[in-house]
mmCIF file of C-alpha atoms in Angstrom:
data_model
loop_
_atom_site.group_PDB
_atom_site.id
_atom_site.type_symbol
_atom_site.label_atom_id
_atom_site.label_comp_id
_atom_site.label_asym_id
_atom_site.label_seq_id
_atom_site.Cartn_x
_atom_site.Cartn_y
_atom_site.Cartn_z
ATOM 1 C CA UNK A 1 95.125 -23.235 -60.939
ATOM 2 C CA UNK A 2 97.060 -21.778 -57.944
ATOM 3 C CA UNK A 3 95.299 -18.903 -56.200
ATOM 4 C CA UNK A 4 98.203 -16.449 -56.687
ATOM 5 C CA UNK A 5 98.291 -17.100 -60.423
ATOM 6 C CA UNK A 6 94.506 -16.761 -60.709
ATOM 7 C CA UNK A 7 94.568 -13.528 -58.754
ATOM 8 C CA UNK A 8 97.438 -11.938 -60.682
ATOM 9 C CA UNK A 9 95.999 -12.957 -64.030
ATOM 10 C CA UNK A 10 92.534 -11.584 -63.360
ATOM 11 C CA UNK A 11 93.873 -8.343 -61.866
ATOM 12 C CA UNK A 12 96.138 -7.941 -64.873
ATOM 13 C CA UNK A 13 93.381 -8.586 -67.395
ATOM 14 C CA UNK A 14 91.021 -6.243 -65.596
ATOM 15 C CA UNK A 15 93.598 -3.503 -65.394
ATOM 16 C CA UNK A 16 94.342 -3.781 -69.075
ATOM 17 C CA UNK A 17 90.873 -4.175 -70.496
ATOM 18 C CA UNK A 18 90.143 -1.055 -72.524
ATOM 19 C CA UNK A 19 93.513 0.637 -71.886
ATOM 20 C CA UNK A 20 95.168 2.440 -74.798
ATOM 21 C CA UNK A 21 98.169 4.618 -75.517
ATOM 22 C CA UNK A 22 100.425 6.082 -78.193
ATOM 23 C CA UNK A 23 104.087 5.774 -79.079
ATOM 24 C CA UNK A 24 106.248 7.221 -76.323
ATOM 25 C CA UNK A 25 109.754 8.240 -75.441
ATOM 26 C CA UNK A 26 111.329 7.215 -72.161
ATOM 27 C CA UNK A 27 111.431 10.722 -70.745
ATOM 28 C CA UNK A 28 110.485 12.166 -67.397
ATOM 29 C CA UNK A 29 108.027 14.983 -66.803
ATOM 30 C CA UNK A 30 108.849 18.002 -64.675
ATOM 31 C CA UNK A 31 106.694 18.021 -61.508
ATOM 32 C CA UNK A 32 103.943 20.594 -61.851
ATOM 33 C CA UNK A 33 103.856 20.417 -65.636
ATOM 34 C CA UNK A 34 100.439 21.018 -67.159
ATOM 35 C CA UNK A 35 100.613 19.097 -70.449
ATOM 36 C CA UNK A 36 97.357 17.528 -71.552
ATOM 37 C CA UNK A 37 96.822 13.806 -71.166
ATOM 38 C CA UNK A 38 96.807 11.840 -74.413
ATOM 39 C CA UNK A 39 93.379 10.964 -75.842
ATOM 40 C CA UNK A 40 91.967 7.462 -75.503
ATOM 41 C CA UNK A 41 92.950 5.011 -78.241
ATOM 42 C CA UNK A 42 91.264 1.746 -79.242
ATOM 43 C CA UNK A 43 94.244 0.027 -80.939
ATOM 44 C CA UNK A 44 97.497 -0.585 -79.062
ATOM 45 C CA UNK A 45 100.409 -2.944 -78.376
ATOM 46 C CA UNK A 46 102.108 -2.552 -74.986
ATOM 47 C CA UNK A 47 103.912 -4.315 -72.172
ATOM 48 C CA UNK A 48 104.683 -3.575 -68.547
ATOM 49 C CA UNK A 49 104.746 -4.867 -64.986
ATOM 50 C CA UNK A 50 102.171 -5.186 -62.245
ATOM 51 C CA UNK A 51 102.466 -5.688 -58.499
ATOM 52 C CA UNK A 52 99.445 -6.599 -56.387
ATOM 53 C CA UNK A 53 99.203 -6.480 -52.580
ATOM 54 C CA UNK A 54 95.989 -7.931 -51.226
ATOM 55 C CA UNK A 55 94.108 -9.236 -48.215
ATOM 56 C CA UNK A 56 92.137 -12.427 -48.730
ATOM 57 C CA UNK A 57 90.194 -13.882 -45.799
ATOM 58 C CA UNK A 58 92.318 -11.792 -43.439
ATOM 59 C CA UNK A 59 95.629 -13.025 -44.844
ATOM 60 C CA UNK A 60 98.057 -10.716 -46.699
ATOM 61 C CA UNK A 61 99.614 -11.706 -49.986
ATOM 62 C CA UNK A 62 101.368 -10.236 -52.998
ATOM 63 C CA UNK A 63 102.039 -11.187 -56.593
ATOM 64 C CA UNK A 64 104.133 -9.654 -59.354
ATOM 65 C CA UNK A 65 104.505 -10.301 -63.061
ATOM 66 C CA UNK A 66 104.966 -8.861 -66.495
ATOM 67 C CA UNK A 67 102.378 -8.587 -69.234
ATOM 68 C CA UNK A 68 102.074 -8.249 -72.980
ATOM 69 C CA UNK A 69 98.874 -6.777 -74.350
ATOM 70 C CA UNK A 70 97.444 -6.406 -77.827
ATOM 71 C CA UNK A 71 94.155 -4.628 -78.504
ATOM 72 C CA UNK A 72 92.085 -3.873 -81.550
ATOM 73 C CA UNK A 73 88.450 -2.766 -81.626
ATOM 74 C CA UNK A 74 86.375 -5.632 -80.242
ATOM 75 C CA UNK A 75 89.330 -7.809 -79.191
ATOM 76 C CA UNK A 76 91.973 -7.809 -76.440
ATOM 77 C CA UNK A 77 94.728 -10.424 -75.998
ATOM 78 C CA UNK A 78 96.717 -10.435 -72.753
ATOM 79 C CA UNK A 79 99.690 -12.639 -71.823
ATOM 80 C CA UNK A 80 100.894 -12.904 -68.225
ATOM 81 C CA UNK A 81 104.677 -13.374 -68.063
ATOM 82 C CA UNK A 82 106.577 -14.879 -65.126
ATOM 83 C CA UNK A 83 109.835 -13.399 -63.770
ATOM 84 C CA UNK A 84 111.582 -16.172 -65.772
ATOM 85 C CA UNK A 85 110.018 -14.760 -68.968
ATOM 86 C CA UNK A 86 107.634 -17.701 -69.396
ATOM 87 C CA UNK A 87 104.023 -17.194 -70.479
ATOM 88 C CA UNK A 88 101.975 -18.451 -67.537
ATOM 89 C CA UNK A 89 98.527 -17.788 -68.978
ATOM 90 C CA UNK A 90 96.602 -15.773 -71.539
ATOM 91 C CA UNK A 91 93.239 -14.048 -71.644
ATOM 92 C CA UNK A 92 91.216 -13.135 -74.697
ATOM 93 C CA UNK A 93 88.455 -10.556 -74.259
ATOM 94 C CA UNK A 94 85.673 -9.823 -76.749
ATOM 95 C CA UNK A 95 82.308 -8.104 -76.284
ATOM 96 C CA UNK A 96 80.739 -11.548 -75.962
ATOM 97 C CA UNK A 97 83.082 -13.317 -73.518
ATOM 98 C CA UNK A 98 86.436 -13.545 -71.754
ATOM 99 C CA UNK A 99 88.548 -16.706 -72.086
ATOM 100 C CA UNK A 100 91.364 -17.735 -69.750
ATOM 101 C CA UNK A 101 93.872 -20.305 -71.065
ATOM 102 C CA UNK A 102 96.729 -22.084 -69.280
ATOM 103 C CA UNK A 103 99.138 -24.565 -70.851
ATOM 104 C CA UNK A 104 97.801 -28.078 -70.474
ATOM 105 C CA UNK A 105 94.390 -26.996 -69.148
ATOM 106 C CA UNK A 106 91.030 -26.528 -70.755
ATOM 107 C CA UNK A 107 90.111 -22.868 -71.354
ATOM 108 C CA UNK A 108 87.735 -21.187 -68.891
ATOM 109 C CA UNK A 109 85.177 -18.762 -70.264
ATOM 110 C CA UNK A 110 82.714 -16.235 -68.873
ATOM 111 C CA UNK A 111 80.427 -13.590 -70.296
ATOM 112 C CA UNK A 112 82.809 -10.753 -69.464
ATOM 113 C CA UNK A 113 85.788 -9.806 -67.309
ATOM 114 C CA UNK A 114 83.608 -9.227 -64.253
ATOM 115 C CA UNK A 115 82.102 -12.685 -64.557
ATOM 116 C CA UNK A 116 85.525 -14.255 -65.057
ATOM 117 C CA UNK A 117 86.732 -12.525 -61.905
ATOM 118 C CA UNK A 118 83.816 -13.896 -59.929
ATOM 119 C CA UNK A 119 84.433 -17.345 -61.381
ATOM 120 C CA UNK A 120 88.136 -17.362 -60.474
ATOM 121 C CA UNK A 121 88.043 -15.539 -57.140
ATOM 122 C CA UNK A 122 84.489 -15.551 -55.849
ATOM 123 C CA UNK A 123 84.198 -11.731 -55.873
ATOM 124 C CA UNK A 124 84.425 -8.952 -58.457
ATOM 125 C CA UNK A 125 87.015 -6.287 -59.192
ATOM 126 C CA UNK A 126 85.887 -2.790 -60.315
ATOM 127 C CA UNK A 127 87.038 -3.277 -63.892
ATOM 128 C CA UNK A 128 84.810 -0.542 -65.305
ATOM 129 C CA UNK A 129 87.033 2.013 -63.579
ATOM 130 C CA UNK A 130 90.289 0.278 -64.433
ATOM 131 C CA UNK A 131 89.723 0.546 -68.164
ATOM 132 C CA UNK A 132 90.010 4.351 -67.862
ATOM 133 C CA UNK A 133 92.782 4.625 -65.284
ATOM 134 C CA UNK A 134 95.716 3.532 -67.434
ATOM 135 C CA UNK A 135 94.977 6.377 -69.810
ATOM 136 C CA UNK A 136 94.742 9.089 -67.157
ATOM 137 C CA UNK A 137 90.970 9.162 -66.765
ATOM 138 C CA UNK A 138 88.552 8.220 -63.985
ATOM 139 C CA UNK A 139 85.096 8.887 -62.573
ATOM 140 C CA UNK A 140 85.443 10.843 -59.338
ATOM 141 C CA UNK A 141 83.441 10.467 -56.117
ATOM 142 C CA UNK A 142 80.879 12.973 -57.391
ATOM 143 C CA UNK A 143 80.367 11.010 -60.608
ATOM 144 C CA UNK A 144 82.214 13.545 -62.779
ATOM 145 C CA UNK A 145 84.830 12.786 -65.439
ATOM 146 C CA UNK A 146 88.349 13.238 -64.050
ATOM 147 C CA UNK A 147 91.189 13.958 -66.476
ATOM 148 C CA UNK A 148 94.615 13.568 -64.869
ATOM 149 C CA UNK A 149 97.788 15.514 -65.607
ATOM 150 C CA UNK A 150 101.215 15.791 -63.960
ATOM 151 C CA UNK A 151 99.828 18.769 -62.015
ATOM 152 C CA UNK A 152 96.519 17.083 -61.121
ATOM 153 C CA UNK A 153 97.512 13.509 -60.429
ATOM 154 C CA UNK A 154 95.228 12.029 -57.752
ATOM 155 C CA UNK A 155 91.538 11.306 -57.263
ATOM 156 C CA UNK A 156 89.101 9.321 -55.140
ATOM 157 C CA UNK A 157 86.919 7.360 -57.521
ATOM 158 C CA UNK A 158 83.201 6.742 -57.385
ATOM 159 C CA UNK A 159 83.787 3.062 -56.625
ATOM 160 C CA UNK A 160 85.994 3.707 -53.597
ATOM 161 C CA UNK A 161 89.554 3.713 -54.897
ATOM 162 C CA UNK A 162 92.323 6.174 -54.124
ATOM 163 C CA UNK A 163 94.086 6.619 -57.445
ATOM 164 C CA UNK A 164 97.463 8.299 -57.976
ATOM 165 C CA UNK A 165 99.380 8.840 -61.213
ATOM 166 C CA UNK A 166 102.911 8.731 -59.809
ATOM 167 C CA UNK A 167 104.883 9.441 -62.978
ATOM 168 C CA UNK A 168 104.322 10.213 -66.636
ATOM 169 C CA UNK A 169 105.919 9.807 -70.045
ATOM 170 C CA UNK A 170 105.739 12.018 -73.087
ATOM 171 C CA UNK A 171 103.886 10.813 -76.170
ATOM 172 C CA UNK A 172 103.393 12.105 -79.681
ATOM 173 C CA UNK A 173 102.742 15.818 -79.917
ATOM 174 C CA UNK A 174 104.064 16.359 -76.375
ATOM 175 C CA UNK A 175 100.933 14.863 -74.808
ATOM 176 C CA UNK A 176 101.288 13.008 -71.533
ATOM 177 C CA UNK A 177 100.620 9.350 -70.733
ATOM 178 C CA UNK A 178 100.691 7.617 -67.356
ATOM 179 C CA UNK A 179 103.859 5.673 -66.626
ATOM 180 C CA UNK A 180 103.446 4.546 -62.992
ATOM 181 C CA UNK A 181 99.980 4.206 -61.448
ATOM 182 C CA UNK A 182 99.100 3.268 -57.879
ATOM 183 C CA UNK A 183 95.542 2.356 -56.842
ATOM 184 C CA UNK A 184 94.427 1.475 -53.300
ATOM 185 C CA UNK A 185 91.095 0.313 -51.945
ATOM 186 C CA UNK A 186 90.240 -0.179 -48.277
ATOM 187 C CA UNK A 187 88.352 -3.224 -47.064
ATOM 188 C CA UNK A 188 84.560 -3.011 -47.054
ATOM 189 C CA UNK A 189 81.742 -5.340 -46.046
ATOM 190 C CA UNK A 190 81.795 -6.907 -49.522
ATOM 191 C CA UNK A 191 85.464 -6.659 -50.604
ATOM 192 C CA UNK A 192 88.947 -7.144 -49.194
ATOM 193 C CA UNK A 193 91.770 -4.605 -49.075
ATOM 194 C CA UNK A 194 93.644 -4.346 -52.372
ATOM 195 C CA UNK A 195 96.521 -2.241 -53.715
ATOM 196 C CA UNK A 196 98.084 -2.426 -57.131
ATOM 197 C CA UNK A 197 100.913 -0.725 -58.958
ATOM 198 C CA UNK A 198 101.217 -0.757 -62.740
ATOM 199 C CA UNK A 199 104.325 0.377 -64.576
ATOM 200 C CA UNK A 200 103.937 0.764 -68.333
ATOM 201 C CA UNK A 201 106.905 0.285 -70.664
ATOM 202 C CA UNK A 202 107.602 2.852 -73.397
ATOM 203 C CA UNK A 203 106.105 1.910 -76.753
ATOM 204 C CA UNK A 204 108.491 2.090 -79.696
#
């Protein structure tokens, strides 16, 4: 499995694990608006795009792709889509294990997303934070629950990320959902520099 595909797939699966949303309209939000963020949901169908810029062993790289994601309680299915609209790989996540499948290859399994990341890359991504971010939530540097809004759209997380909710979309009841999210992490003694941008499509 090529490194770029492994990297993009695992980042995508990690970013999506636990994310949820509601039906939205493709509308913009006035800067400074104070609408409440939508509550977390356990069941969702969504799609979007992800761009990853990374440093691996001192060398820069970047990957992009689309995704399709389906979640119900206890089960997440993620498809990674190439720019040519081909399904490159899929991941299934349950409380017991995560399974990565490519066409023509035997599935790879691990106990959870963190373990699958270690298996594919040799180091772990902070997926526990990512499962909150796509819904407008995070744990800040002081360990407190952060709830984002268009007027309060950035935070440094407890696990060392600078997180910014760049734009929003309006959901049911006028509640806000993230549309464009940027997360950046500086290099440390145990991890390389990483930046990712996720753009969520409206849900019909």
